[in-house]
mmCIF file of C-alpha atoms in Angstrom:
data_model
loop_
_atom_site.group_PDB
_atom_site.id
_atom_site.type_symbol
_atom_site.label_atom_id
_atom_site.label_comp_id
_atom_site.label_asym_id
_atom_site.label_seq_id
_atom_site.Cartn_x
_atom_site.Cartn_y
_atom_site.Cartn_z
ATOM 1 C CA UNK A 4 -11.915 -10.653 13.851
ATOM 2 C CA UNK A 5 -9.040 -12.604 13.546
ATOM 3 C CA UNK A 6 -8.127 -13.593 9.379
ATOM 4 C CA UNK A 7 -5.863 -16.402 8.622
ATOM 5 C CA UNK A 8 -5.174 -17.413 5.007
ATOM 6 C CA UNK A 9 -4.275 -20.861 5.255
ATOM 7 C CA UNK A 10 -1.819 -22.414 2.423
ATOM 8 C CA UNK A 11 -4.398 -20.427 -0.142
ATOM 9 C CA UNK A 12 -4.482 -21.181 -4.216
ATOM 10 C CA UNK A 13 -6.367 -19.770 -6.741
ATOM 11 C CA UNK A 14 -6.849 -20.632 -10.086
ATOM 12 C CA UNK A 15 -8.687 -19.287 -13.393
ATOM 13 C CA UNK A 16 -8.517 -22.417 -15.727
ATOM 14 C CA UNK A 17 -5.109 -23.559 -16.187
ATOM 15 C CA UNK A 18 -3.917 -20.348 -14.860
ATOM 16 C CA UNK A 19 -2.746 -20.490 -11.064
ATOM 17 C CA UNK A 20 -2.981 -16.387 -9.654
ATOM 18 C CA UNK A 21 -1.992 -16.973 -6.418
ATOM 19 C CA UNK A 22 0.273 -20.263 -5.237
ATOM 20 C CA UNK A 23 -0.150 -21.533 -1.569
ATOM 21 C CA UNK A 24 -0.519 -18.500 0.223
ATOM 22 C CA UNK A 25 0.054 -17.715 3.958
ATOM 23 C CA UNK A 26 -1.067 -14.622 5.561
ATOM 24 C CA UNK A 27 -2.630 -13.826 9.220
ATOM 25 C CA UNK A 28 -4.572 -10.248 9.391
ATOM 26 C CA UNK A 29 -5.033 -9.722 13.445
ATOM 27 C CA UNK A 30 -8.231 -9.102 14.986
ATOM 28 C CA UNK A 31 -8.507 -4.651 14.697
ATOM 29 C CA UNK A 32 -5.611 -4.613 12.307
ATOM 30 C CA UNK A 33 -5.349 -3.013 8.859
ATOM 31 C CA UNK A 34 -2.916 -4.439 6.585
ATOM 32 C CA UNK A 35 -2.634 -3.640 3.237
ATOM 33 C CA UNK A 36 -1.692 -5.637 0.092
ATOM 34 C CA UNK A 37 0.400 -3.824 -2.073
ATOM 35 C CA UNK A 38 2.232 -4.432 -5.348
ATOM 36 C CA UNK A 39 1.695 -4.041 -9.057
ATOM 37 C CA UNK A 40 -1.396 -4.113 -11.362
ATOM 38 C CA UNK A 41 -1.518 -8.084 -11.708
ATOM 39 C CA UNK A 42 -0.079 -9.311 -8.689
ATOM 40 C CA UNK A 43 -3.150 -10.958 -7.361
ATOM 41 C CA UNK A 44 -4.367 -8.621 -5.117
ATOM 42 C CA UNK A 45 -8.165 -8.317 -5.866
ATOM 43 C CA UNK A 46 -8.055 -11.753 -6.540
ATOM 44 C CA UNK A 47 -7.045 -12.434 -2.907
ATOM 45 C CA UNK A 48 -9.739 -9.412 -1.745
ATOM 46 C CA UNK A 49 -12.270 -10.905 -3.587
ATOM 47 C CA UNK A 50 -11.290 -14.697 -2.147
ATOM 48 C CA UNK A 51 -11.846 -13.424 0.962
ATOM 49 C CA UNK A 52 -15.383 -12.278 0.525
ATOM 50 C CA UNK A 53 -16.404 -15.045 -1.276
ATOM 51 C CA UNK A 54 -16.212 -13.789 -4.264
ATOM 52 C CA UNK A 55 -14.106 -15.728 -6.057
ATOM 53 C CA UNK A 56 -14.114 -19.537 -4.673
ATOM 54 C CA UNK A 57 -11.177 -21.225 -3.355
ATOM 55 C CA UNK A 58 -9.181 -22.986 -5.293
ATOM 56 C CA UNK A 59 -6.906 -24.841 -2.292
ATOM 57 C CA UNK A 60 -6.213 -23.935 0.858
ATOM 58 C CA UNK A 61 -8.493 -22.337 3.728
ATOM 59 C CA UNK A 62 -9.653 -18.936 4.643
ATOM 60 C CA UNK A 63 -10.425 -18.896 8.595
ATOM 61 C CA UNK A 64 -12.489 -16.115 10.002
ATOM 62 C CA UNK A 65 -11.272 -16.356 13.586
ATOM 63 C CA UNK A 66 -11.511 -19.966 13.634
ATOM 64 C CA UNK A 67 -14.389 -20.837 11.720
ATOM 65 C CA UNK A 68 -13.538 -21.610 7.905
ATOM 66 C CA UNK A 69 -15.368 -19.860 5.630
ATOM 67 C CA UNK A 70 -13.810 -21.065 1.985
ATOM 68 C CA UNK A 71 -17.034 -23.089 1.133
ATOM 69 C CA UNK A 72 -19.206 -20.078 2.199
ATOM 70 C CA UNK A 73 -21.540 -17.833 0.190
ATOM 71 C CA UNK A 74 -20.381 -14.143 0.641
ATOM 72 C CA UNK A 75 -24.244 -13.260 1.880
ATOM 73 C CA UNK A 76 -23.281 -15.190 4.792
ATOM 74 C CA UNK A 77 -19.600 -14.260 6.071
ATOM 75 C CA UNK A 78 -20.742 -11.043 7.042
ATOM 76 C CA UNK A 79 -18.020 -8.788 5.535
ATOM 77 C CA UNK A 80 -18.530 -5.495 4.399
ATOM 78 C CA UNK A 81 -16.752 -4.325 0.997
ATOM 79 C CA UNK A 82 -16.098 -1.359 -0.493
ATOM 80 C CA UNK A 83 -15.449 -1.260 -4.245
ATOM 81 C CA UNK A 84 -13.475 2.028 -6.309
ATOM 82 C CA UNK A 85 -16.374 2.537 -8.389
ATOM 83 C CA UNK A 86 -18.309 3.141 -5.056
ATOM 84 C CA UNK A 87 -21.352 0.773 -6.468
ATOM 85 C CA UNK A 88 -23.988 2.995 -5.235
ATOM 86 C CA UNK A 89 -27.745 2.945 -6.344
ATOM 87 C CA UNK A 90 -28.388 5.712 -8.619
ATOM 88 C CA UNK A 91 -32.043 5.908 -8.301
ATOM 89 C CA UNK A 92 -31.926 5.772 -3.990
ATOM 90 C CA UNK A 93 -30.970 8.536 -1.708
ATOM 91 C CA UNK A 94 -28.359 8.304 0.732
ATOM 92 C CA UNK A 95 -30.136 7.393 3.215
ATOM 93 C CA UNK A 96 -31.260 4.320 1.394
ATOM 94 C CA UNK A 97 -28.166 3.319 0.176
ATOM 95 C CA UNK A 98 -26.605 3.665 3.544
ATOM 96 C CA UNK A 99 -29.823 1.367 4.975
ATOM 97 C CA UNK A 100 -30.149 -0.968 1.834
ATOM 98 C CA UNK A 101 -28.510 -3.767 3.821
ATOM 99 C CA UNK A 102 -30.130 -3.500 6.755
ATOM 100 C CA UNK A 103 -33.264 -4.044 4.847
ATOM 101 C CA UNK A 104 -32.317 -7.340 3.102
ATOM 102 C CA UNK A 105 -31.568 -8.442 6.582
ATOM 103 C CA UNK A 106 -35.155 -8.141 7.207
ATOM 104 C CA UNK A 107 -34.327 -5.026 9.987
ATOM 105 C CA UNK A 108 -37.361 -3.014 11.254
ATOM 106 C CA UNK A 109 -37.963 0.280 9.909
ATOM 107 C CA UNK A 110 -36.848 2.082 13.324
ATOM 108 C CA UNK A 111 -34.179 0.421 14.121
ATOM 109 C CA UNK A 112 -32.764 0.443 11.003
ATOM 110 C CA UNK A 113 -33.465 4.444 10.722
ATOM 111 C CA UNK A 114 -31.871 4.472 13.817
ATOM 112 C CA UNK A 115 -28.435 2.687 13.057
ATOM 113 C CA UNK A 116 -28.220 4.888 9.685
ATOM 114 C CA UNK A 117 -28.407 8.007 11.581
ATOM 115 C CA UNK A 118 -25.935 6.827 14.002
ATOM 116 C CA UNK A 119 -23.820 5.534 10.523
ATOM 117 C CA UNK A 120 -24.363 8.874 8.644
ATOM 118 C CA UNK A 121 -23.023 10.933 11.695
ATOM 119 C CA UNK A 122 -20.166 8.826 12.015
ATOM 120 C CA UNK A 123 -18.611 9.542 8.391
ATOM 121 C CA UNK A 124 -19.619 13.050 8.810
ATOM 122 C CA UNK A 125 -22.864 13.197 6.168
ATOM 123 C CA UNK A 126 -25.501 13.427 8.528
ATOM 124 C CA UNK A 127 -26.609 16.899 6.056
ATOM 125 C CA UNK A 128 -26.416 14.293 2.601
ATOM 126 C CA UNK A 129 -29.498 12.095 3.415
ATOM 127 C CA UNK A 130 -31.850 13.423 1.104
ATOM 128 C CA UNK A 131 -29.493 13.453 -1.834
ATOM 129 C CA UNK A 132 -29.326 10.939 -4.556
ATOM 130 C CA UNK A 133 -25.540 9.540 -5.533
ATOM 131 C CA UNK A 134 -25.517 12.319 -8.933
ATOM 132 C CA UNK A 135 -25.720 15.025 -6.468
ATOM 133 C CA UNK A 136 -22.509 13.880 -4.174
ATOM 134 C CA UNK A 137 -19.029 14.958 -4.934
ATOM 135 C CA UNK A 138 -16.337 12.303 -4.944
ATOM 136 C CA UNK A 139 -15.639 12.059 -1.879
ATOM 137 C CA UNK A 140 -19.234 12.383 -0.480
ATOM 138 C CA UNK A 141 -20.184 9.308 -2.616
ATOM 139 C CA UNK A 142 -16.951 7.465 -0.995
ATOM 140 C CA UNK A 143 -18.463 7.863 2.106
ATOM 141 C CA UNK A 144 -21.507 6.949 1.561
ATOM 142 C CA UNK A 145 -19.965 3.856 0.208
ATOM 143 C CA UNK A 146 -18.481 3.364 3.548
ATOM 144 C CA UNK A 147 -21.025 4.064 5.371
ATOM 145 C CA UNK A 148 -23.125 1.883 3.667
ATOM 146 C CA UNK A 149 -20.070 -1.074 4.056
ATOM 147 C CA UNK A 150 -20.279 -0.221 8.390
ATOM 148 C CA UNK A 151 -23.872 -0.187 9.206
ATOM 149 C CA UNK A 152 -23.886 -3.845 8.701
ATOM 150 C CA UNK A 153 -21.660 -4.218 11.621
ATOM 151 C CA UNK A 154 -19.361 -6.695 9.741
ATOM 152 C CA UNK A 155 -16.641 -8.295 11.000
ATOM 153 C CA UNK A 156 -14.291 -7.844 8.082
ATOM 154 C CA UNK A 157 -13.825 -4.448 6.258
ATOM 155 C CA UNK A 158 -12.684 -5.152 2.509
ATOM 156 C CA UNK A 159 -11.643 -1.668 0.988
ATOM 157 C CA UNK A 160 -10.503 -2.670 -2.954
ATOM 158 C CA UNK A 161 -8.496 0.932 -4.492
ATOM 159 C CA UNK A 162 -11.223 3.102 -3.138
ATOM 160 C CA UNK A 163 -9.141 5.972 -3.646
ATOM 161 C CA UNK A 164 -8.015 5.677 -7.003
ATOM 162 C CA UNK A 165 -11.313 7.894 -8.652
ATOM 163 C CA UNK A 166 -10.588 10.950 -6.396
ATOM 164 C CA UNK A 167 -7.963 13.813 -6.978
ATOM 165 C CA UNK A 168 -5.027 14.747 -4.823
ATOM 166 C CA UNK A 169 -6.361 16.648 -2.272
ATOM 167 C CA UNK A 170 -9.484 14.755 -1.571
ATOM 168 C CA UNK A 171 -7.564 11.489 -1.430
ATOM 169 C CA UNK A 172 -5.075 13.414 1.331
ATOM 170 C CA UNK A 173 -8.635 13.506 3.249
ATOM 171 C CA UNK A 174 -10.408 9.969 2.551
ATOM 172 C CA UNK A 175 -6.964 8.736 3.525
ATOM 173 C CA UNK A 176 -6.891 9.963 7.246
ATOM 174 C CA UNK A 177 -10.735 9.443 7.573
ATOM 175 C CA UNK A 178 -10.868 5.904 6.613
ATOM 176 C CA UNK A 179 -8.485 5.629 9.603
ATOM 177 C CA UNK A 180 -10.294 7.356 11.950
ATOM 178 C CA UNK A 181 -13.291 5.122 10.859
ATOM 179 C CA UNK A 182 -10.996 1.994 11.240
ATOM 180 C CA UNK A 183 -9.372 2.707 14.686
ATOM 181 C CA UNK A 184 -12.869 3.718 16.213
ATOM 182 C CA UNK A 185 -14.755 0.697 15.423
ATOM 183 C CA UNK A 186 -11.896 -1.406 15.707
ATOM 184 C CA UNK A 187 -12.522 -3.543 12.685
ATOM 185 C CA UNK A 188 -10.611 -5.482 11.156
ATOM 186 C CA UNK A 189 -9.552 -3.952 7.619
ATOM 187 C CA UNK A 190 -7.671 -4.811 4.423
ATOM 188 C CA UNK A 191 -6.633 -2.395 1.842
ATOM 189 C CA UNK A 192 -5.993 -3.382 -1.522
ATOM 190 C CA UNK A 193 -3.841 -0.508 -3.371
ATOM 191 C CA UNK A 194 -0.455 -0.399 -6.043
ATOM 192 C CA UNK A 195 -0.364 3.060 -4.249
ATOM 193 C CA UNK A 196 2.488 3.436 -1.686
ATOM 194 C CA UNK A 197 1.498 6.573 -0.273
ATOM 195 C CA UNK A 198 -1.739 5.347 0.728
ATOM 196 C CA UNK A 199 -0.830 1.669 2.126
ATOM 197 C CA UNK A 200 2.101 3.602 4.425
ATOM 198 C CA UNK A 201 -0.291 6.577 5.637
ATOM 199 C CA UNK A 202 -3.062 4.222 6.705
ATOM 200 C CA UNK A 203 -1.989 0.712 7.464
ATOM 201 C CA UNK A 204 -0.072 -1.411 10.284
ATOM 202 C CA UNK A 205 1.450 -3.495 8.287
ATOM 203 C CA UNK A 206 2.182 -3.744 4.729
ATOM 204 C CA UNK A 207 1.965 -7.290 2.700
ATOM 205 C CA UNK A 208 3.937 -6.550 -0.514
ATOM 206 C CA UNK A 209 2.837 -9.254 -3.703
ATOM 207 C CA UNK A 210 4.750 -10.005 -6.540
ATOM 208 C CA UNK A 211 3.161 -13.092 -9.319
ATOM 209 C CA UNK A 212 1.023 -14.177 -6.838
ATOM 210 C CA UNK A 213 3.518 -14.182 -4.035
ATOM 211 C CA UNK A 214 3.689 -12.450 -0.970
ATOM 212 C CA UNK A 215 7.359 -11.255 -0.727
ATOM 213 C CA UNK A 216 7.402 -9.233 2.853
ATOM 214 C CA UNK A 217 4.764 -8.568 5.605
ATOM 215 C CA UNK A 218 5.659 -5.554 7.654
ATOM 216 C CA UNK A 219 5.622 -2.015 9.495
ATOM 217 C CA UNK A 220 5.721 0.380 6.900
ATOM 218 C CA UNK A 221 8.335 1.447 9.013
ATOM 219 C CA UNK A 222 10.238 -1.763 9.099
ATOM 220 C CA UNK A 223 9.648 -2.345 5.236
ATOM 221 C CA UNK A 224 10.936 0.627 4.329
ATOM 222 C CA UNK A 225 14.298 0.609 6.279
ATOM 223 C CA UNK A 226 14.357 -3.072 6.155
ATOM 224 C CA UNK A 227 13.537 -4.230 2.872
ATOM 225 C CA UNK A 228 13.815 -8.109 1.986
ATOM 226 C CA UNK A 229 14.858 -7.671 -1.534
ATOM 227 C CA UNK A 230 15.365 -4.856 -4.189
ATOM 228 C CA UNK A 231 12.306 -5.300 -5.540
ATOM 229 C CA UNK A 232 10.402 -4.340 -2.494
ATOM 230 C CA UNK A 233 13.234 -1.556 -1.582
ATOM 231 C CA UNK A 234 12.380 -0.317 -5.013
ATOM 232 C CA UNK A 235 8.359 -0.587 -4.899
ATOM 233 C CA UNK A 236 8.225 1.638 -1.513
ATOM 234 C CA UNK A 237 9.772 5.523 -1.310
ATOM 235 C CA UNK A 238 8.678 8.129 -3.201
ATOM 236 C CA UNK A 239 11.160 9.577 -4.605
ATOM 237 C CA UNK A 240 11.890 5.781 -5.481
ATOM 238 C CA UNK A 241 15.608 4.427 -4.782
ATOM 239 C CA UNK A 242 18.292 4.758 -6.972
ATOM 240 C CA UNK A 243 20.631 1.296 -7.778
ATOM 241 C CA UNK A 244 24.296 1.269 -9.081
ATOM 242 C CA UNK A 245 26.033 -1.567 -9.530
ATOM 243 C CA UNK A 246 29.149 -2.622 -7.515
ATOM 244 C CA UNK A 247 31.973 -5.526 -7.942
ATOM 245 C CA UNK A 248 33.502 -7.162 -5.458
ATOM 246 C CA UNK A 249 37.093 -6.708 -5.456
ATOM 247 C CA UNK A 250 39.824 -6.983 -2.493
ATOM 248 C CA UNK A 251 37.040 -7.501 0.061
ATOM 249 C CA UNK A 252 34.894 -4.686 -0.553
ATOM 250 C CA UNK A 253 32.482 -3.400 -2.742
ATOM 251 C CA UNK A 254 33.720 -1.143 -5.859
ATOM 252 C CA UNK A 255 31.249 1.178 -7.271
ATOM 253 C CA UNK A 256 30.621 0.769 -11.046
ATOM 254 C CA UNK A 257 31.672 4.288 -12.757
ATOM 255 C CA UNK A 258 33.293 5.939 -9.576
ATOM 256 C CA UNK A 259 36.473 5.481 -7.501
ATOM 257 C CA UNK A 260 33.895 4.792 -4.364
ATOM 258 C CA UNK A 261 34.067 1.548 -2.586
ATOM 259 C CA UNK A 262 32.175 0.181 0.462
ATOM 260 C CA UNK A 263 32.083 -2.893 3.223
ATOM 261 C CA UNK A 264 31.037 -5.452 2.722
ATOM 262 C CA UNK A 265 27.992 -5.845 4.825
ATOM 263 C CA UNK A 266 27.991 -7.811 7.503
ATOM 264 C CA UNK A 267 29.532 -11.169 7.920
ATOM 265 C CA UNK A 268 28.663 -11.890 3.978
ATOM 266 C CA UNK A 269 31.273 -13.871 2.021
ATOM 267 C CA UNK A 270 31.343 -12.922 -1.520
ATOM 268 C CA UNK A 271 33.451 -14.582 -4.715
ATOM 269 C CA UNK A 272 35.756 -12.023 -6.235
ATOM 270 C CA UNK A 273 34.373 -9.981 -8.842
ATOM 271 C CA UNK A 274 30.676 -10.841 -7.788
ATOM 272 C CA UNK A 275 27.921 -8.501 -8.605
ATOM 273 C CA UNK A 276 26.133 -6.301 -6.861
ATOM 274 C CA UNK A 277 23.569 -3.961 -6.726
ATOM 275 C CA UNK A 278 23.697 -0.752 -4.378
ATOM 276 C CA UNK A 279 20.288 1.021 -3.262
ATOM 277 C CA UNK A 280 20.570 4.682 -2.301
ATOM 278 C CA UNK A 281 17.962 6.517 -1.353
ATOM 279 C CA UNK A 282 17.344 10.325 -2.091
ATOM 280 C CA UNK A 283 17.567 11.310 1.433
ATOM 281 C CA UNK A 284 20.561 8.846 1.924
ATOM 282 C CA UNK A 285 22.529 10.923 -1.044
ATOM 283 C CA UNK A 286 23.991 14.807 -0.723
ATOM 284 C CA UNK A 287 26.727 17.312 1.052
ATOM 285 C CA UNK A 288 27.221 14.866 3.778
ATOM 286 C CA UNK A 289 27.914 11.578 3.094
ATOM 287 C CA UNK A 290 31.090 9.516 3.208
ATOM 288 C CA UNK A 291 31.179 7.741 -0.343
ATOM 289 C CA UNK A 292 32.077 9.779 -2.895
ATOM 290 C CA UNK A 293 29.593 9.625 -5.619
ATOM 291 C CA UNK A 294 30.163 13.171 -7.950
ATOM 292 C CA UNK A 295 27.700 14.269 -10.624
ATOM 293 C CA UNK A 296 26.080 16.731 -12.770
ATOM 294 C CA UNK A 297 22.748 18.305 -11.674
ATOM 295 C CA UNK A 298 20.016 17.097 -14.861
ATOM 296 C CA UNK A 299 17.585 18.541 -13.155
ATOM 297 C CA UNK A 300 15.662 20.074 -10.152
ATOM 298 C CA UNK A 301 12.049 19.916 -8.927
ATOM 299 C CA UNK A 302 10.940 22.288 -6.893
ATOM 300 C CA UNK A 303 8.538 20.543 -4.314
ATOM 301 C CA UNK A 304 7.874 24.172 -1.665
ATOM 302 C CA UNK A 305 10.023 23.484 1.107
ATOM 303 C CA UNK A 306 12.898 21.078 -0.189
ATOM 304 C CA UNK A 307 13.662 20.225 -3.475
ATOM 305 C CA UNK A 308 14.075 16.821 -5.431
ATOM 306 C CA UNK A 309 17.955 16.998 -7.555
ATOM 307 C CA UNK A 310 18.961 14.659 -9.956
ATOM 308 C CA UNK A 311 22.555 13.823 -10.259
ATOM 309 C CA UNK A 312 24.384 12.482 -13.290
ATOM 310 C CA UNK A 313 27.299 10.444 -12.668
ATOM 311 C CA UNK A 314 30.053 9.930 -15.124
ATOM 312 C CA UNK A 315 28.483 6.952 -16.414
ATOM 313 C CA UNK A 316 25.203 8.271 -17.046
ATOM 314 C CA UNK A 317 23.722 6.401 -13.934
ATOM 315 C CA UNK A 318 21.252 9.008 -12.061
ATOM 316 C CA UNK A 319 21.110 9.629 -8.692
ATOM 317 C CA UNK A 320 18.371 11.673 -6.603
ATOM 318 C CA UNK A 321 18.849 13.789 -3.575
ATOM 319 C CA UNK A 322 16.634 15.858 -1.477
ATOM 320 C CA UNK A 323 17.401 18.713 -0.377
ATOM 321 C CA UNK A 324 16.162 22.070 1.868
ATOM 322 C CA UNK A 325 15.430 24.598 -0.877
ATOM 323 C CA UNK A 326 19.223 26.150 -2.062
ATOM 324 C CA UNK A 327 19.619 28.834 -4.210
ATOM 325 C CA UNK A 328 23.390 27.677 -4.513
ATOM 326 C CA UNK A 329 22.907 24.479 -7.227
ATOM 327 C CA UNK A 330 21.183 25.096 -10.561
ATOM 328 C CA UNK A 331 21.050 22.478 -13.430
ATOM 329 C CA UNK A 332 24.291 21.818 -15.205
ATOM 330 C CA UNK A 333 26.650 22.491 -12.036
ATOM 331 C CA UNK A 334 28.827 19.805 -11.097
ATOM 332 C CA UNK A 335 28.275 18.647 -7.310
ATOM 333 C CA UNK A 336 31.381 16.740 -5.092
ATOM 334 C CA UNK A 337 27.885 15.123 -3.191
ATOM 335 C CA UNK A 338 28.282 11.764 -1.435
ATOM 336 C CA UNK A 339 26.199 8.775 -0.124
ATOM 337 C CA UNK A 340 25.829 7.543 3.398
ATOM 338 C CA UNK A 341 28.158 4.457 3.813
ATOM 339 C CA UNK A 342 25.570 2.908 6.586
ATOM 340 C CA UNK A 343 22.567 3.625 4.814
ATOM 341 C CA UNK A 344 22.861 2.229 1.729
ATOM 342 C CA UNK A 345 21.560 -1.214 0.919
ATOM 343 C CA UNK A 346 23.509 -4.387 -0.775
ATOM 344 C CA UNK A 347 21.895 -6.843 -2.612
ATOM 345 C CA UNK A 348 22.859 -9.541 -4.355
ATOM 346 C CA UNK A 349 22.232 -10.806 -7.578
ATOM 347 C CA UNK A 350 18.701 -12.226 -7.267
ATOM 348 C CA UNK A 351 17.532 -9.575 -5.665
ATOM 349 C CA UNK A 352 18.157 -10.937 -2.050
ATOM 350 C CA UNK A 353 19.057 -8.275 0.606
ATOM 351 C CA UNK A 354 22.712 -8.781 2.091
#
């Protein structure tokens, strides 16, 4: 099922959250919207379900708009980070709860949650009641619970955020597998990187209420729009020293290092700049000389995450293959890649 936000506004009060917003989900995809705490996210989720009511603008499922539409009736299945399940039910009856609103017979419907349970792998939980589930056991029976409906929208709002490292590593890769065999069409709300990257086609990155790029996680992350989206995706995060124009390149603030300009851009003398490096971008190899002082080192198992002091007390990260040749406090003659690292200007804008 095709989703097209059409020119949508919404508004508590005097207070606009989102300002005339335009964003197509295709029919099988999952995107995910991703940005800070209070960037209108949920707001937009919760739009789209009904929810919240529309303030301006349309929201088209396929082509039929559904902004005036009670959420009972646009058939969309949501699934919430507290996991919303009935504490006095079993999983079974969780799972079948909506098929019996919908007036479903008791076969049938005994039937599909079967088919449901096996599907999310909890075919052995039936007979338990929510207390009795682990964390991730009661995210799938939230899921489950969200599919056997059948809807034609899957609404997932941080369902990952209650569970701990490893199970999250798990919930990721199965919510995918869920997604890709029924071919729904899904959106992810999340601030977390990690998890919009891992599972999503595309990535729609908000800001105030804005949507400032729609992307591959791929593209977005090599190709960032601005510096705040090259800074809101990688983990390590980028790094940014500033730069002055001078002579027709770029001098780097603190360092003898200068770059191209990039591209065809024309710049006024002794404009500012700001350069993003990122920590695989930075190290033994690179062509702009940026020395340092090791602060400190991470050890992460196979590589490990260095940060580098430069003389003006801007720090760099690098990562590196596990070397038992740079401790803290040794000075490194390490250098960034000239064609990797990213120009922007002023306002943020990606040269």
């Amino acid at each position: 099922m095709r989703i097209l936000l059409d020119r949508f506004s919404k508004s508590f009060g005097v207070t606009r959250v989102i300002e005339d917003m335009t964003l197509e989900v295709a029919d099988g995809e999952m995107l995910a919207l991703l940005g800070p705490s209070g960037c209108g996210k949920s707001t937009t989720l919760f739009a789209i379900c009904g929810i919240h009511k529309v303030t301006a603008g349309r929201i088209l499922f396929g082509d039929r708009d559904v902004s005036q539409v009670p959420s009972q009736s646009r058939n969309v299945g949501v699934v919430f980070q507290s996991y919303a399940l009935y504490p006095h039910m079993t999983v079974a009856q969780n799972i079948g709860f909506p098929l019996r609103i919908k007036g479903m017979a008791a076969a049938q419907a005994a039937r599909e949650v079967a088919a449901i349970a096996e599907l999310v792998h909890i075919e052995a939980l039936m007979a338990r009641r929510p207390a009795q589930l682990s964390g991730g056991q009661q995210q799938r029976v939230a899921l489950a619970r969200a599919l056997v409906r059948k809807p034609d929208v899957l609404l997932l709002d941080e369902p990952l955020a209650n569970l701990d490292a490893k199970l999250r590593l798990e919930m990721r890769s199965e919510i995918r597998r869920l997604q890709r065999e029924t071919g729904i069409t899904a959106i992810l709300v999340t601030h977390d990187q990690v998890e919009a990257m891992s599972m999503c086609d595309r990535i729609a990155i908000m800001d105030q209420g804005r949507i400032i790029q729609v992307a591959t996680p791929t593209e977005m992350y090599h190709a960032p729009r601005t510096a705040f989206v090259a800074g809101f995706l990688g983990n390590p995060p980028i790094a940014f020293l500033t730069g002055q124009v001078r002579g027709g390149q770029i001098a780097v603030q603190g360092t003898t290092a200068t770059l191209p300009l990039p591209g065809s851009h024309a710049l006024a003398e002794g404009g500012t700049v700001s350069l993003g490096i990122r920590p695989e971008n930075y190290g033994p190899k690179g062509d702009v000389p940026l020395p340092g002082t090791v602060a400190f080192v991470e050890t992460q198992g196979r590589e490990n995450l260095y940060d580098v002091r430069l003389a003006d007390g801007t720090l760099l990260r690098s990562i590196q293959p596990v070397r038992g040749d740079v401790a803290v406090g040794d000075a490194v003659e390490w250098a960034a890649m000239s064609d990797k690292v990213m120009v922007f200007a002023e306002d943020g804008t990606r040269l």
